[in-house]
Each structure stands twice: as C-alpha cells, then as structure tokens.
Amino acid sequence: MNNTVADSTQAPTEADLLPRVRQAWAEVLDLDTADEVPEDVNFLEAGGSSLLLIMLWEELHPLTSRTLKVSDLFQHSTVRAQAALLADPAGADAALAELGARNRGGLLGRARREQLVSE
C-alpha cells in the first residue's frame, strides 16, 4: 500500500482518503478486496482486534500531517470516521464531541424517565 500523500501542498479530502482507509482495513483484516470492507461498521465488529488496530495505525498514520494516536482510531472506529479524522482532524473531533453530547443527553433523559416511573 502506498502510504504517501500524492500532493503535499493540498491536504487530501475525506473522499480521497476513503478508498485508502478501506484498503488499509482490507490488508489488516486479511480480506481479498477493499470492496469487502464496510464503511460504517466498527473495526472490532468487522473482525478486528486491539493488535490489528495497532497494525492499522501503522498503515494510516502516514496519511495525515497530525500526530495520530492509536486511541484516535478507537474513538473514530469506522472507515468513514477514520477518513474524516485523517482529512480534517479538528472537524472530526468536533463531530465526535457533538455525538458524545447527544448520547449523554439521551442517557440523562432515560435516567430521568426511569426515576419518574419509579416514584
């Protein structure tokens, strides 16, 4: 797999990175083609493991100018989320934070409803 960014003057877009991330997943998961890699399934659910995630990190970190941590791949666990992270780390982190806030709000609402029911 070619891990270099083709044009260093312009950052690759999410659309540019999506097939590259899928190819990296296919290699790490030992799949025949990148077409077998789902874009919106968690890496662990797709057959990955912690060790394979580290191997994936080795494939993906050259695709970005930021310091990419393995924990970033745990937080951005789908092909689509990882492509977004590599293309625009600040935007991907903001989207992840917004999703976390919505999830927390849903959990708080459920806890309040359960408390009202039990009273």
Coordinates of C-alpha atoms in Angstrom, one line a residue:
M1 CA 0.0 0.0 0.0
N2 CA 1.3 3.4 -0.9
N3 CA 1.2 5.5 2.3
T4 CA 2.4 8.8 0.9
V5 CA 0.1 11.7 0.2
A6 CA 0.2 12.4 -3.5
D7 CA 0.2 16.2 -3.3
S8 CA 1.7 17.6 -0.1
T9 CA 0.6 21.1 -0.9
Q10 CA -3.1 20.2 -0.6
A11 CA -4.5 18.1 2.2
P12 CA -6.4 15.1 0.9
T13 CA -10.2 15.2 1.3
E14 CA -12.3 12.6 3.1
A15 CA -13.4 11.3 -0.4
D16 CA -9.7 11.0 -1.3
L17 CA -8.9 9.1 1.8
L18 CA -12.0 6.8 2.0
P19 CA -10.7 4.2 -0.5
R20 CA -7.2 4.4 1.1
V21 CA -8.6 3.7 4.5
R22 CA -10.8 0.8 3.2
Q23 CA -7.7 -0.7 1.5
A24 CA -5.7 -0.4 4.8
W25 CA -8.6 -2.2 6.6
A26 CA -8.7 -4.9 3.9
E27 CA -4.9 -5.5 4.3
V28 CA -5.0 -5.6 8.1
L29 CA -8.2 -7.8 8.2
D30 CA -6.7 -10.1 5.5
L31 CA -9.7 -9.6 3.1
D32 CA -9.4 -10.2 -0.6
T33 CA -10.6 -6.7 -1.7
A34 CA -11.4 -3.3 -0.2
D35 CA -14.9 -3.8 -1.5
E36 CA -15.4 -6.2 1.4
V37 CA -14.8 -3.5 3.9
P38 CA -18.0 -1.8 5.3
E39 CA -17.7 1.9 5.7
D40 CA -19.9 2.3 8.8
V41 CA -19.1 -0.7 10.9
N42 CA -16.9 -0.6 14.0
F43 CA -13.4 -2.0 13.4
L44 CA -13.8 -4.6 16.2
E45 CA -17.2 -5.7 14.8
A46 CA -15.7 -6.1 11.4
G47 CA -13.3 -8.7 12.7
G48 CA -10.5 -6.5 14.1
S49 CA -8.7 -6.7 17.4
S50 CA -6.6 -4.4 19.6
L51 CA -3.4 -5.8 17.9
L52 CA -4.8 -5.4 14.5
L53 CA -5.8 -1.8 15.3
I54 CA -2.2 -1.1 16.0
M55 CA -1.3 -2.6 12.6
L56 CA -4.0 -0.4 11.1
W57 CA -2.5 2.7 12.8
E58 CA 0.8 1.8 11.2
E59 CA -0.9 1.9 7.8
L60 CA -2.9 5.1 8.4
H61 CA -0.6 7.4 10.3
P62 CA 1.5 8.4 7.2
L63 CA -1.7 9.6 5.6
T64 CA -2.1 12.6 7.9
S65 CA 0.1 15.6 8.9
R66 CA -1.1 15.4 12.5
T67 CA 0.2 13.2 15.3
L68 CA -2.2 10.2 15.1
K69 CA -2.6 8.1 18.2
V70 CA -4.0 4.6 18.4
S71 CA -6.6 5.9 20.8
D72 CA -7.8 8.2 17.9
L73 CA -8.6 5.1 15.9
F74 CA -10.6 3.6 18.9
Q75 CA -12.6 6.8 19.1
H76 CA -13.1 7.0 15.3
S77 CA -13.7 3.3 14.8
T78 CA -15.3 3.2 11.3
V79 CA -13.8 3.6 7.9
R80 CA -15.8 6.8 7.3
A81 CA -14.9 8.3 10.7
Q82 CA -11.2 7.5 10.2
A83 CA -11.2 9.1 6.7
A84 CA -12.8 12.2 8.2
L85 CA -10.3 12.2 11.0
L86 CA -7.4 12.0 8.6
A87 CA -8.8 14.6 6.3
D88 CA -9.8 17.2 8.9
P89 CA -8.8 16.2 12.5
A90 CA -10.4 19.3 14.0
G91 CA -13.7 18.7 12.2
A92 CA -13.8 15.0 13.1
D93 CA -13.1 15.7 16.7
A94 CA -15.9 18.3 16.8
A95 CA -18.3 15.9 15.3
L96 CA -17.3 13.2 17.8
A97 CA -17.8 15.6 20.7
E98 CA -21.2 16.6 19.3
L99 CA -22.2 12.9 19.1
G100 CA -21.0 12.3 22.6
A101 CA -23.1 15.3 23.9
R102 CA -26.2 13.9 22.2
N103 CA -25.6 10.4 23.6
R104 CA -25.1 11.9 27.1
G105 CA -28.3 13.8 26.7
G106 CA -30.2 10.7 25.8
L107 CA -28.8 8.8 28.7
L108 CA -29.7 11.6 31.1
G109 CA -33.2 11.7 29.7
R110 CA -33.6 8.0 30.1
A111 CA -32.4 8.2 33.7
R112 CA -34.9 10.9 34.4
R113 CA -37.8 9.0 32.9
E114 CA -36.8 5.9 34.9
Q115 CA -36.7 8.0 38.0
L116 CA -40.2 9.4 37.4
V117 CA -41.6 5.9 36.7
S118 CA -40.1 4.5 39.9
E119 CA -41.6 7.3 42.1

